[in-house]
Every structure is written in C-alpha cells, then in structure tokens.
Coordinates of C-alpha atoms in Angstrom, one line a residue:
Chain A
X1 CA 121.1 12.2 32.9
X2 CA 120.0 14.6 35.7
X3 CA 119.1 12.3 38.5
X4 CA 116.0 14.0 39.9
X5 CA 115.4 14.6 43.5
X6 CA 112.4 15.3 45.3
X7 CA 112.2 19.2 46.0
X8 CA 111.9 20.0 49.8
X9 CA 109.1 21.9 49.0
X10 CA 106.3 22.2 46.5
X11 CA 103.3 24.0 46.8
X12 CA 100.6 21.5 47.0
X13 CA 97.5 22.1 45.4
X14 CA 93.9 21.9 47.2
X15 CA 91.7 19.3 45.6
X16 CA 88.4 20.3 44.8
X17 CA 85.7 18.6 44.3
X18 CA 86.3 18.1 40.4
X19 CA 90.5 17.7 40.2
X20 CA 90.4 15.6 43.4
X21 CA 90.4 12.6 40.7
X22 CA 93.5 14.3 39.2
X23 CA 95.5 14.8 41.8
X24 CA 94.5 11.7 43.7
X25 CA 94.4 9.4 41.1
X26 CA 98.4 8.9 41.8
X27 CA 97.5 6.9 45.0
X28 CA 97.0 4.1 42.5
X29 CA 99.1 4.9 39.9
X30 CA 96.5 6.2 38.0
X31 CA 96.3 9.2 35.6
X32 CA 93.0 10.6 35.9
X33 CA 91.5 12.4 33.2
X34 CA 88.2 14.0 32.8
X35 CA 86.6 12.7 29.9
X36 CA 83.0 13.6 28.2
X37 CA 80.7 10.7 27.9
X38 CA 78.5 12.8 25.0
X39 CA 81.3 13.5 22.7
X40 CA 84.3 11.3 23.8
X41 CA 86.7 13.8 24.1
X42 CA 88.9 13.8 27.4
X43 CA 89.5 17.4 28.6
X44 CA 92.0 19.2 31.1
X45 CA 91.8 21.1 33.8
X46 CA 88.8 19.1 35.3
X47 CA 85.4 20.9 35.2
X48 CA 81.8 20.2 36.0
X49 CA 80.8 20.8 32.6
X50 CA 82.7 19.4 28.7
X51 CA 84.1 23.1 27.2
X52 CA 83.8 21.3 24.1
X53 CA 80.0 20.2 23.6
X54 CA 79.0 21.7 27.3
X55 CA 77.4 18.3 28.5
X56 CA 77.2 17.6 32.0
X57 CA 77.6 14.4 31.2
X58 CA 81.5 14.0 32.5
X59 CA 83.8 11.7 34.6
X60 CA 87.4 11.3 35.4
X61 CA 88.5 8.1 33.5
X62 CA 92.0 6.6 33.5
X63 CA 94.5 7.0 30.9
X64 CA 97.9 5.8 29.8
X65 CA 100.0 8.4 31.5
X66 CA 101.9 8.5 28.5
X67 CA 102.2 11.6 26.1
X68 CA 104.7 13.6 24.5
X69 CA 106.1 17.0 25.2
X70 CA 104.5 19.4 23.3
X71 CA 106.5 22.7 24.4
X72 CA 109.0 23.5 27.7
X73 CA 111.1 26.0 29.2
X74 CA 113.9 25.6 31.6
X75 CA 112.9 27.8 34.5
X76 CA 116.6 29.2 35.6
X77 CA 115.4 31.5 38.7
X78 CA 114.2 30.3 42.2
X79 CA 110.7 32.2 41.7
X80 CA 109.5 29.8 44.6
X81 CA 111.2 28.3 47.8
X82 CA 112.2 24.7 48.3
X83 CA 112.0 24.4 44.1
X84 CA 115.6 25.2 43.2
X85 CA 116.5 25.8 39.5
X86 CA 117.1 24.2 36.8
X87 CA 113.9 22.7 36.6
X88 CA 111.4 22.0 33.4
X89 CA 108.3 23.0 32.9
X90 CA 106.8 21.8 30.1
X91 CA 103.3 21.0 28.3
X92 CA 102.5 17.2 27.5
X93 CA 100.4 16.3 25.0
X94 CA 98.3 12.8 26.0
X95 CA 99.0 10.0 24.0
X96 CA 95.0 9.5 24.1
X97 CA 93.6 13.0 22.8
X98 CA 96.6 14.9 21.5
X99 CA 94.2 18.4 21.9
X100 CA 94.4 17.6 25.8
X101 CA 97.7 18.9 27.4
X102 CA 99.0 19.1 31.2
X103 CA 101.3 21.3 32.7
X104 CA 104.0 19.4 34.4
X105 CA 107.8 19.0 35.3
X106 CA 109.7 16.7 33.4
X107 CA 112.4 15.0 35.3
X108 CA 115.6 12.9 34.9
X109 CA 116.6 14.5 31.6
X110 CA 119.5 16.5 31.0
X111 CA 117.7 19.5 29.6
X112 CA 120.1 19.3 26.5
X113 CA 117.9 16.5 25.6
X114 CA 114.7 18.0 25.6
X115 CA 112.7 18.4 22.4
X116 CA 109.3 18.8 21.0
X117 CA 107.6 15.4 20.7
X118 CA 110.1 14.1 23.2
X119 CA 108.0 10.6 24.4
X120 CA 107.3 10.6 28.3
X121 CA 105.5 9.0 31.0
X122 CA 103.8 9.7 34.0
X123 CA 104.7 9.2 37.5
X124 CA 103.7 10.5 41.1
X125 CA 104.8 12.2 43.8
X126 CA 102.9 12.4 47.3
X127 CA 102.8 15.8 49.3
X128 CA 100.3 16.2 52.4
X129 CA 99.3 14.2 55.0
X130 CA 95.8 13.0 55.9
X131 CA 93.0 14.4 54.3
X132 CA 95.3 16.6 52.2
X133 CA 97.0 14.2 50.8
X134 CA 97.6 14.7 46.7
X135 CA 99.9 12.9 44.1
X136 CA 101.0 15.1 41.7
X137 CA 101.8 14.0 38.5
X138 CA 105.4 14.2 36.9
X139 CA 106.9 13.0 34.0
X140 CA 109.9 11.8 33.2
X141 CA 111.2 10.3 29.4
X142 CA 109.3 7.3 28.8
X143 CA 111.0 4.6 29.1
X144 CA 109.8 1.3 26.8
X145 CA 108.3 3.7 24.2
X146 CA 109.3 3.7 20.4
X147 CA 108.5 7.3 18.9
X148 CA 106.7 6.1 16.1
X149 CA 103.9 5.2 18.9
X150 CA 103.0 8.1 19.5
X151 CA 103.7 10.3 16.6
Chain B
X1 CA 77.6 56.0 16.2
X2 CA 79.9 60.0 16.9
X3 CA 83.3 59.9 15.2
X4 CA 85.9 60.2 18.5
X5 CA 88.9 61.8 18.8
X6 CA 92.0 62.2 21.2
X7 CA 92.7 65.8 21.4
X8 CA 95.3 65.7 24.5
X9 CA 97.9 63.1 25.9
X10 CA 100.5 63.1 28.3
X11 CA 102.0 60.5 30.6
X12 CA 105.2 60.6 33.4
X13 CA 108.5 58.9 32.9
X14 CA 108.4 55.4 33.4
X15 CA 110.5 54.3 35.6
X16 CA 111.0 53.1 39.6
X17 CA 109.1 55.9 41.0
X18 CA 110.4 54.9 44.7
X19 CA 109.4 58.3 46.4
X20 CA 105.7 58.4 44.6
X21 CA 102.4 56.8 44.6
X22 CA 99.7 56.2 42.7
X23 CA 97.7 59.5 43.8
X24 CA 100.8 60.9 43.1
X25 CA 101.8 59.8 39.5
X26 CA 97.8 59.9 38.5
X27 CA 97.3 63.9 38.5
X28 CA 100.9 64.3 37.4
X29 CA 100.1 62.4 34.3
X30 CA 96.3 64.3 33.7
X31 CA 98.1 68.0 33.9
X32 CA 100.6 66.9 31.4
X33 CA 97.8 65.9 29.2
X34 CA 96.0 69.0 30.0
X35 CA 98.9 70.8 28.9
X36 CA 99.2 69.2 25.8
X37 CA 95.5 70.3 24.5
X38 CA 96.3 73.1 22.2
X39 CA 93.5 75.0 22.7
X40 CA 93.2 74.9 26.4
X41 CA 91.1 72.3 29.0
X42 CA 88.8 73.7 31.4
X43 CA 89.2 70.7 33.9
X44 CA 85.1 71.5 34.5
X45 CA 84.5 69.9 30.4
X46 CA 85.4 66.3 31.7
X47 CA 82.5 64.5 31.6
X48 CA 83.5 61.3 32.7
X49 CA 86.4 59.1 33.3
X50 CA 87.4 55.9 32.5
X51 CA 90.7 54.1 35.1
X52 CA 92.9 51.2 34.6
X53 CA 94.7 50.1 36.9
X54 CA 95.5 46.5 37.5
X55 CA 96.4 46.4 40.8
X56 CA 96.3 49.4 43.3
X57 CA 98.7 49.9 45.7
X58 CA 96.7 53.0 47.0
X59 CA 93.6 52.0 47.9
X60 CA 90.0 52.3 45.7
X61 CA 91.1 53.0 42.3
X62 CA 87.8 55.6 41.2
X63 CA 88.1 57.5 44.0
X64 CA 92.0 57.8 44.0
X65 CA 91.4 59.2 40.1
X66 CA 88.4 62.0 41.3
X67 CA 90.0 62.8 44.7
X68 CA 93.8 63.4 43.0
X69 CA 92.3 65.0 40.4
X70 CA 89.5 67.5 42.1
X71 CA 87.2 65.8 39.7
X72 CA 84.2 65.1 42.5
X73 CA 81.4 65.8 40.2
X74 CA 81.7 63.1 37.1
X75 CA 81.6 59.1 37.5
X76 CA 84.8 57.1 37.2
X77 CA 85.0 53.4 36.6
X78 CA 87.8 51.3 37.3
X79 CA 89.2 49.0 34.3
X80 CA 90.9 45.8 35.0
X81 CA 91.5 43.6 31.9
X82 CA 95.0 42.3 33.0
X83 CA 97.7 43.4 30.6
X84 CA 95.0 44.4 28.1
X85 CA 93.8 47.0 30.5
X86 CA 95.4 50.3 28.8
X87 CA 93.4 49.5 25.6
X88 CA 90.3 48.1 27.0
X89 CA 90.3 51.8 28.7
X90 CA 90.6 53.6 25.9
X91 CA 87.7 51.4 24.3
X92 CA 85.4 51.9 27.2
X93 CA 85.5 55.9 27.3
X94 CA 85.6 56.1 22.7
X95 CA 82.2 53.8 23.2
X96 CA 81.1 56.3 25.6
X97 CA 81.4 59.2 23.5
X98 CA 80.6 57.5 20.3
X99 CA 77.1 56.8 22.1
X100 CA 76.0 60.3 22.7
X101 CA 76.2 60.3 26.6
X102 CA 79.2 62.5 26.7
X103 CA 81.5 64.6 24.5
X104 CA 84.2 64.8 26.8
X105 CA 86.2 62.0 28.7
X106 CA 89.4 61.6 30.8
X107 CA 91.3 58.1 30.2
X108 CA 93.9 57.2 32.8
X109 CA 96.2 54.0 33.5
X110 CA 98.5 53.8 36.3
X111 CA 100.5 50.8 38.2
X112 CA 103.3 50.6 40.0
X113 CA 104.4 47.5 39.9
X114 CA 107.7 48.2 41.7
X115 CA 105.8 48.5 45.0
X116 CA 106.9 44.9 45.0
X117 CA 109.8 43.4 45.4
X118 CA 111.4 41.6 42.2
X119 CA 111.2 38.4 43.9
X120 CA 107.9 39.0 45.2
X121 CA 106.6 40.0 42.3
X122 CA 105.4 37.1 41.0
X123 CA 103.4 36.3 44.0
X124 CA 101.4 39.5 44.4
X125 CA 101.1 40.6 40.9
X126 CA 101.3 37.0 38.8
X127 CA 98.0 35.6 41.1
X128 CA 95.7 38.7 39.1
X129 CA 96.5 36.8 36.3
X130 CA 97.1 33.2 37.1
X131 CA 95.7 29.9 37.7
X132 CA 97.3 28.8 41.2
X133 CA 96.0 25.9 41.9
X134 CA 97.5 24.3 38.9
X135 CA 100.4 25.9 37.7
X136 CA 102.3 26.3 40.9
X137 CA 102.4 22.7 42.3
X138 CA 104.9 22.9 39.1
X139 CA 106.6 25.8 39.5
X140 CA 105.1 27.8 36.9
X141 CA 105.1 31.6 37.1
X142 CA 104.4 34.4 34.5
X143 CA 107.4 34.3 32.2
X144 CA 107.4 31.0 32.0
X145 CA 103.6 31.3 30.4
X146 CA 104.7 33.0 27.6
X147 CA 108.1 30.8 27.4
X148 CA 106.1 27.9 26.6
X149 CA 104.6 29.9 23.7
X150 CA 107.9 31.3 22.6
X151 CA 109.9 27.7 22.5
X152 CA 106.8 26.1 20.4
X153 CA 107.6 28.7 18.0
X154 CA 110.7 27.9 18.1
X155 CA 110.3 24.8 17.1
X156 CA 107.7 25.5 14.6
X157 CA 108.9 28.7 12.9
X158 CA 112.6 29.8 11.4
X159 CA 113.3 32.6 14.1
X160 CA 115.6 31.9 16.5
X161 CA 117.2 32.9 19.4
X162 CA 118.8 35.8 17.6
X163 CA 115.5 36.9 15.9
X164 CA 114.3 37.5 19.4
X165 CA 117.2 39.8 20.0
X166 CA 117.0 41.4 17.5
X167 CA 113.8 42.7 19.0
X168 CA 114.9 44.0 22.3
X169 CA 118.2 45.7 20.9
X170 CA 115.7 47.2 18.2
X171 CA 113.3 48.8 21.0
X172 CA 116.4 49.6 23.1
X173 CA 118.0 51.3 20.6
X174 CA 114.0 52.9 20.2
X175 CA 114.0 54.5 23.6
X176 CA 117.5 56.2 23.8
X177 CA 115.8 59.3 22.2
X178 CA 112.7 59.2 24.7
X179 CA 112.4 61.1 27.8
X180 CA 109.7 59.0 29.3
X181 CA 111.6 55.6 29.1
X182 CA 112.8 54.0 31.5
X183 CA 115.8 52.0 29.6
X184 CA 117.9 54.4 27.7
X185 CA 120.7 52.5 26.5
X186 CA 121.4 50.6 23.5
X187 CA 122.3 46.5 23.5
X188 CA 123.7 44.3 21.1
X189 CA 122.3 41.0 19.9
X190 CA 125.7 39.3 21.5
X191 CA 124.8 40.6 25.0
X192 CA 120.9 39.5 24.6
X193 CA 122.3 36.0 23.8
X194 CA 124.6 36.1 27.0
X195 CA 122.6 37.4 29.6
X196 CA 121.4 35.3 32.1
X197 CA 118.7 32.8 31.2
X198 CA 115.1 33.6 33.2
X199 CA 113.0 30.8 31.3
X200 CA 114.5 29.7 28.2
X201 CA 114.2 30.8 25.6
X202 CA 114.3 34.1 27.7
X203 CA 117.3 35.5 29.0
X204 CA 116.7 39.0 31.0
X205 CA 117.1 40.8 28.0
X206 CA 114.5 39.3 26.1
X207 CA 112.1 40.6 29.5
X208 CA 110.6 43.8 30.1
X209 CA 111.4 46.0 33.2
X210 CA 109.3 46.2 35.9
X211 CA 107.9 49.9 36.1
X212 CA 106.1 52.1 37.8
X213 CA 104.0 55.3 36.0
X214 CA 100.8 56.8 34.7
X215 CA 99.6 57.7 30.8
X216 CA 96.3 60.3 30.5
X217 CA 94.4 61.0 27.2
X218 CA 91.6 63.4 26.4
X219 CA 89.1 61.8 24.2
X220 CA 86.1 63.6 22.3
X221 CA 83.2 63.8 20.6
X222 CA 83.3 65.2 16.6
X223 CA 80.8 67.9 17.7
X224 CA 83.4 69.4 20.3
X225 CA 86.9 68.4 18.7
X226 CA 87.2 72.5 17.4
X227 CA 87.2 73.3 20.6
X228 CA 90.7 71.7 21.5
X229 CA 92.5 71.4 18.7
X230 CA 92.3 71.7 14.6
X231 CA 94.8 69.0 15.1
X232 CA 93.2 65.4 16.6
X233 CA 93.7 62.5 16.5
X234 CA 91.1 60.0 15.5
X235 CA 90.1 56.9 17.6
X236 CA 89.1 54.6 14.1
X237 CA 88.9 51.5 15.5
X238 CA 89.3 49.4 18.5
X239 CA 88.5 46.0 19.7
X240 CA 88.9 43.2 22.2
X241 CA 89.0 39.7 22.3
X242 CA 89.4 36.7 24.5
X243 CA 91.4 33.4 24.4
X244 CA 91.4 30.2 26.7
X245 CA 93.3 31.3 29.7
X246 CA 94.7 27.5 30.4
X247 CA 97.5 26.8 28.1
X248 CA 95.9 23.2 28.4
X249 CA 93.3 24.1 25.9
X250 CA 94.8 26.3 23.3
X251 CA 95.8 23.6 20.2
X252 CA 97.8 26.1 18.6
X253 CA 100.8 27.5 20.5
X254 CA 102.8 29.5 17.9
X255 CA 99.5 32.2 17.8
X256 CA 97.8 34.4 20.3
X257 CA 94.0 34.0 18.8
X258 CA 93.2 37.1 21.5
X259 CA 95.3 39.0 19.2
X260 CA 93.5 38.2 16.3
X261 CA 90.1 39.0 17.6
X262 CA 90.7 41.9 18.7
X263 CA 92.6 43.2 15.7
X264 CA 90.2 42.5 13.8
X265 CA 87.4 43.7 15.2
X266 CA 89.8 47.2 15.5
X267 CA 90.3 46.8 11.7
X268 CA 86.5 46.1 10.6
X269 CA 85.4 49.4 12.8
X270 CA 88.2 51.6 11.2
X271 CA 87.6 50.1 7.8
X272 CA 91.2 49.3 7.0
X273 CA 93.5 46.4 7.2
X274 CA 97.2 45.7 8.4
X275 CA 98.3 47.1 4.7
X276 CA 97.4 50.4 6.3
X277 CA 99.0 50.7 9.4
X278 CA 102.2 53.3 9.1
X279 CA 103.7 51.8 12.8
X280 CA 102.3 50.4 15.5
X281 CA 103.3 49.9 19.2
X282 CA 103.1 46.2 20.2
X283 CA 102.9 44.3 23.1
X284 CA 106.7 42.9 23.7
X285 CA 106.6 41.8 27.6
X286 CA 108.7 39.2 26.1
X287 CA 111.1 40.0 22.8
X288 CA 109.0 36.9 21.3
X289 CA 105.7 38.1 21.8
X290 CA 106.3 40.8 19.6
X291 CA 107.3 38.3 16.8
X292 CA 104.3 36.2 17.2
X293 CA 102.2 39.6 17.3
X294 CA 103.4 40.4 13.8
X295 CA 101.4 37.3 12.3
X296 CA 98.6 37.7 14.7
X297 CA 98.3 41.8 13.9
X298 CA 98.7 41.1 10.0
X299 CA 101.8 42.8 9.4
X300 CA 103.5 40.0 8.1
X301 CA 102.6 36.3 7.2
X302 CA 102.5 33.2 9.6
X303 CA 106.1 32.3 10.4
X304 CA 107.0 34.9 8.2
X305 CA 108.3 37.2 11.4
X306 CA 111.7 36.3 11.6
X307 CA 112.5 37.8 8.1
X308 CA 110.3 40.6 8.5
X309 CA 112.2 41.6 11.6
X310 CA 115.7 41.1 10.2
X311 CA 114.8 43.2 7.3
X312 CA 114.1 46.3 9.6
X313 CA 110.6 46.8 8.1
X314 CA 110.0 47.4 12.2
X315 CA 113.0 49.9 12.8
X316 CA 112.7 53.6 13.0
X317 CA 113.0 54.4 9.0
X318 CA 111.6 51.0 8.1
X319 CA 108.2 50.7 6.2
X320 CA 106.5 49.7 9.3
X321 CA 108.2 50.8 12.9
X322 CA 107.1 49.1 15.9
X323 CA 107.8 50.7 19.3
X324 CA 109.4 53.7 18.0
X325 CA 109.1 54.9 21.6
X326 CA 110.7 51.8 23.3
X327 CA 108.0 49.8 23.5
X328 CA 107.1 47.8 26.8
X329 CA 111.0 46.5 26.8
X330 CA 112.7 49.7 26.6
X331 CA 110.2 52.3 27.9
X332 CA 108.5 50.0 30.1
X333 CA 105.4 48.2 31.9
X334 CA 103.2 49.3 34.5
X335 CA 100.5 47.3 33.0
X336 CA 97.5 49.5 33.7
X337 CA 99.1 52.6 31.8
X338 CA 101.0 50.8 29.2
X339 CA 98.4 50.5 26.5
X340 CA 97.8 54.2 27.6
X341 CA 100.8 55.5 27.1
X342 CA 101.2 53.5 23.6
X343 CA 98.3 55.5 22.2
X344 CA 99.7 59.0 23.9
X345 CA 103.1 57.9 22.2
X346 CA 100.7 57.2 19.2
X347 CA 98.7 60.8 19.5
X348 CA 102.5 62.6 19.3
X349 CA 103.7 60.4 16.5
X350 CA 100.4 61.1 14.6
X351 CA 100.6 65.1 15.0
X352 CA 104.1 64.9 14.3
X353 CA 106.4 65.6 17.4
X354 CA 107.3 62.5 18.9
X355 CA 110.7 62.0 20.4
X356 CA 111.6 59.4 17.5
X357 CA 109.3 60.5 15.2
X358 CA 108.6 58.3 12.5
X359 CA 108.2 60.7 9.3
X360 CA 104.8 61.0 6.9
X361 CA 102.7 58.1 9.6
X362 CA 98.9 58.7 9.4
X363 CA 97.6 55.5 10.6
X364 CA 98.8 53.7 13.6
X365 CA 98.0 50.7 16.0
X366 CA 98.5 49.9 19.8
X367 CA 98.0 46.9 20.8
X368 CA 98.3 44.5 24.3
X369 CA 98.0 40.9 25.4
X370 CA 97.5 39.5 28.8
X371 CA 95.8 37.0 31.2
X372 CA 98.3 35.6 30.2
X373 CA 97.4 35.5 26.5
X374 CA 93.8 34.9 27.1
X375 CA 92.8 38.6 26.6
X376 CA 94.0 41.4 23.9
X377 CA 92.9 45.0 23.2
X378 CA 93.5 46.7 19.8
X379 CA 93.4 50.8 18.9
X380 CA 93.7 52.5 15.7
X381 CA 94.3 55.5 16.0
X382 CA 94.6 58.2 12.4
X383 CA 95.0 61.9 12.0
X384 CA 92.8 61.4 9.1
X385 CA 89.3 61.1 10.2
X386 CA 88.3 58.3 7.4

C-alpha cells in the first residue's frame, strides 16, 4: 500500500456557477452529480443544458461516490509543481450511470494493483480559503465493497 | 464540383530549428514547393492561400504567410483545428478550388513547438487543446489523454506493450532513409520497453518528438493541372469529423469515433474504401494511437491491430505501409504542418520518388487526430484521377 499524502500543491479549480455543486459538494461529504430530470440520466462535466436529450431541465443531485475504474495511467513525470510522481490518473465509472465517468486520482494503492473494474470510493480534499474554497474529489479503493456489486 | 489536384510539394527538415522562426521556415518551405512543380510556378498564379498553424510564435498567422511570401495581393486564412490542422488545411483550399472560385491555391502548415521549453510545454501548448479547469486539479496533461485511451485497449484488445513498440521501432526504422526527419536512428522493441515510463503505458519511446518545421503544397483546379505537371496528384477525398472532447463522455475508449467520421466521409467523396488504400501516413503522437487508427481507418478489423502490425502488413514492403516517411514519431510534429507534410510525403510517394519509396502505390491516406481525440481530418490522395 502507498500511503497517500496530500500534495503541497494542486491547482485548484474555479467554481462556476454550474460545477460549484461538484467541487463543493465535498464540504458535506457529498458527491454531486448533475443529473437530467427529463430523461434521468446523470451527466459529467456539469452543464446548463442535458448533452443527451438537451433539456434544461437539470440539477446536481447526490450520488454514492462509489464507482469503478474504468481506465488509468501512472503519470511518471512532474509535469506540474507541488504534484510529485508517481501519481494515478484514472477514469471512474459511477456506480449509478456507468456511461458517466470522472477524471480523478486514485490514492493509497500500490499501482501494481491497479486494474480495470478496480471497485473505489470517493473522498475529499479541501484547497482554498474563503470564498474559494473547493473539495476536490479523490478516490481511493473502496473499502466495504464486494465486486460483484458493481459489476 | 472541379476534380483537384496537388501539382507541387515541399516542406523543411523537421527538426529543432533553434536559429529560425516561423517567417523564416514558412517561405523556405513554399520555394521548395515551387521548385518541385515540374513545369514551373509563376508565384503571380496563387490565388489564394489557406495557413495552419496552431499556435504562432510570430505574431498574426495570415499576414506572416503574405508578408514572408511577397504574396500581398491574394487572401489568406488561418486554420486552427488542433492536431487535425494539416488536413483540415488541405480540405479548406481542395473545397475552394473544387467550387470554382479559384484554380490555384497555396497550402501551408507551420509550428514550432520547440519555442517552448519541454517542461513548459505542456502549459503553453496543451491549454489550445485542453480542458483546465477539470483536468488539472488532477494532474492531467496531454499524454496522459491519450494514455487513458491506450491502457483501455489494453485491457480490451490482445496488443500489448510490445505491439506498441513494435510501432515506434517500425517508423524509426521508416525515417533513417529521410532527409526531412528529425529521428534518424533505428530502436529495438527491448529499448522501447526500457525507456523511461512518461504515462504508462507510454515510455518516451512510444512519444513523438517535439518539432519545429513547415510543409507547402500546390493545389489545382483540373482545368489548369497541364499547366504544372502531366504528373499530379489527385486530392479524391477528404473529410473531418468531431468527437466529445471530455473523456467523461466517450462510452467507448478503445476507438477514436473522430477517426471514423472523417474517414469515412474521405472514403464516400473518393468513392473507395480501406481495401484500396496502397499506404497511408497515420497519426502516431503516441505508438498506440496508430494501433487504434488501424480499426478506426478500416485497415484492419476491431482489435484485430496487434496481428496486423506484427505481420508487417505496415512495414516498407508490407501490403499496406504506414509512415513510410517516419511518421509523426520518427519524422516528427509540429502540429500545424504535420498533416501537411504527410500529404507532401504522400504527393512524392505517389509520383514515385520518395526517400523510402514504397513501389507500384496509387492510392494513399493521411490522416490526424487531435483536441485531444475530439477532432480528425482525412485525405486521399491518387495519381489516378478516378
């Protein structure tokens, strides 16, 4: 297991007015979603509009934070300061609409364990201060999950 | 529509060009190509040009082209289609003479991406192309993009790690013979697999080089190809097409639908298929992407790339070479001339003296991906007018 520690850095992102859900939802340990009221389906990134169906009808909604990873690399070069390698980057696939994926480290896993379909969950990590305050979300292997679950 | 043709193409080494610029390599590139036209070019016959540049490290891209150039008198339009630029040029100026509005037209790309820094690269060049705001709270630059891609094949297809190499020592081994490349040396499969990982599954050798450079073609109407040359090259086909630019949204991984699109529209214009192509020169930024390009262009079937490049159907004396000239690996990328210079590797190949030339090829394809992947442009290019 590679204990993970926080980076000294990260670039934080600016919330807008449509991922502030996203990358505020942490502050309550919340995965926020956007999710389409006219055909059900939750999409990501956040937008004004459903890509799908193209109803306005749309609202961040909570989900399970749990997913599984769908692809990841192992980023070996310090492209960006304060973020020193090895670290994972990897696409999760939500446990509630497998079509909707987020980019995202995955954490305290010895990259020899990685796979496809690897079970994870979601947790936060607070950058900012004041009004720019964001949690961004992480994941790391889930922990109570069996892989049936989710498969 | 005019049937179009390329009657002249020329292009300068790719390499680090330290000592030049832009409005340098630009005009150095067009006389090349002027030279090249075998019945002369009276530089007064352009019409119009068509520029693509991604970036432009020399200031205002149209008026770099007219004022390096001496061409004041015709309009010039800037291209910027990320790394599909080179063919999305090339489409732009064969719609403009297919229309009618001019006979005569000058296609240029030029970058120089090594202007930057390798480290900074990523931050002045990767941001065209990018979406900042969410991939790099995560540490998510360029080759890590088309990483995620590659290690979902992966895991989906039977190519490997060594299937990947066997790429980049193929398109190394491609460029020894080429003036114009910038990576002259052959590798083996065991030194692909050693070097130093990037973003896994990439290790540098699986990555292109960054380059600098500039690629020129003269393109034509039917009514004036006698003019130039009883030897052209026809434009049969070309096409682009568009993909989701957030990995977040594309369900399938192991394919580059940008690809696709554009292909096919390229193929339905020409009025072939894949079975027709003779070689082709393929996007590999990434040893991988040229893999996944062999589904998405129809040269072989889905997963079906890992065998098709270990049988050498893509080396020089296969049944289909790709990247005879190096391809973006060996000869390398400066993204606004690189799908330039495929089809002025492309014009020589077809007219039968290209520095690797691939013997009895009549039909050929150059393609690109970008924006990441969200963005492809496709040429066929024949010396048989169809």
């Amino acid at each position: 297991m590679n204990a993970y520690t926080r980076p000294d850095f990260r670039l934080p992102p600016q919330p807008t007015a449509e991922s502030a859900a996203f990358w505020t939802g942490g502050e309550r340990g919340k995965l926020l979603v956007m999710r389409c009221r006219a055909c059900g389906h939750f999409f990501h990134p956040p937008a004004p509009v459903c890509f799908r169906c193209r109803s306005l009808d749309v609202a961040p909604e909570a989900t399970s934070g749990r997913g599984t990873v769908a692809a990841f690399t192992v980023n070996q070069q310090q492209w960006l300061p304060g973020l020193p390698p090895p670290y994972v980057v990897a696409m999760i696939e939500l446990a509630e609409d497998h079509d909707v994926r987020v980019t995202s480290n995955v954490v305290d896993v010895d990259p020899k364990d990685l796979r496809v379909g690897l079970p994870v969950e979601v947790f936060f990590e607070e950058w900012g201060e004041g009004e720019d305050r964001v949690w961004i979300p992480l994941f790391q292997p889930a922990t109570d999950t069996h892989e049936g679950e989710l498969a | 529509m005019r049937r179009v043709a390329i009657v002249g193409a020329g292009m300068t080494p790719f390499k680090e060009h330290f000592d030049l610029g832009i409005k340098d390599l630009v005009p150095m590139a067009v006389s090349e190509m002027a030279g090249s036209v075998d019945k002369g070019l009276d530089r007064a016959d352009i019409q119009a040009a068509w520029f693509g540049e991604l970036t432009t490290t020399d200031g205002f891209p149209a008026g770099i082209l007219a004022d390096s150039c001496d061409l004041m008198d015709i309009p010039v339009t800037r291209v910027e289609n990320a790394c599909a630029t080179g063919n999305d040029a090339v489409r732009n100026a064969t719609y403009a003479v297919a229309s009618g509005a001019f006979d005569v037209v000058l296609v240029v790309g030029a970058d120089k991406v090594r202007e930057s820094s390798s480290r900074s690269t990523f931050w002045e060049w990767a941001k065209l192309t990018r979406d900042v705001a969410w991939d790099y709270p995560v540490g998510l630059v360029a080759p890590a993009n088309f990483a995620l891609h590659a290690a979902r094949y992966l895991h989906e297809s039977p190519a490997t790690r060594e299937h990947m190499a066997m790429v980049a020592v193929k398109n190394h081994k491609h460029a020894v013979p080429n003036p114009k490349a910038q990576l002259r040396y052959e590798i083996t499969v065991e030194q692909v697999l050693s070097a130093p990982m990037v973003v896994a599954p990439f290790g540098l050798l699986d990555c292109t080089p960054q380059s600098d450079g500039a690629a020129a073609l003269l393109v034509v109407s039917e009514d004036v190809v006698e003019q130039y040359t009883d030897h052209p090259v026809w434009v049969r086909g070309v096409g682009l097409g568009l993909d989701r630019v957030m990995h977040q949204h594309k369900a399938d991984m192991t394919s580059f639908p940008a690809t696709v699109k554009a292909a096919r529209a390229a193929y339905a214009m020409a009025g072939i298929g894949p079975q027709d192509i003779d070689l082709a020169e393929v996007h590999d930024c990434f040893s991988a992407v040229e893999l996944i390009s062999y589904e998405d262009l129809g040269f072989t079937d889905r997963f079906g790339a890992a065998a098709y490049v270990a049988s050498g159907a893509t080396t020089v004396g296969g049944a289909r070479p790709v990247n005879a000239s190096g391809g973006l690996k060996a000869k390398g990328h400066p993204p606004g001339a690189t799908g330039v210079a495929q089809c002025v590797e492309l014009f020589e190949q077809l007219r039968g003296h290209a520095s690797n030339q691939v013997d009895g090829a009549t039909t050929a394809l150059a393609h690109n991906i970008g924006g990441p992947t969200a963005v492809s442009a496709v040429t066929v290019l024949s010396s048989e007018k169809g």
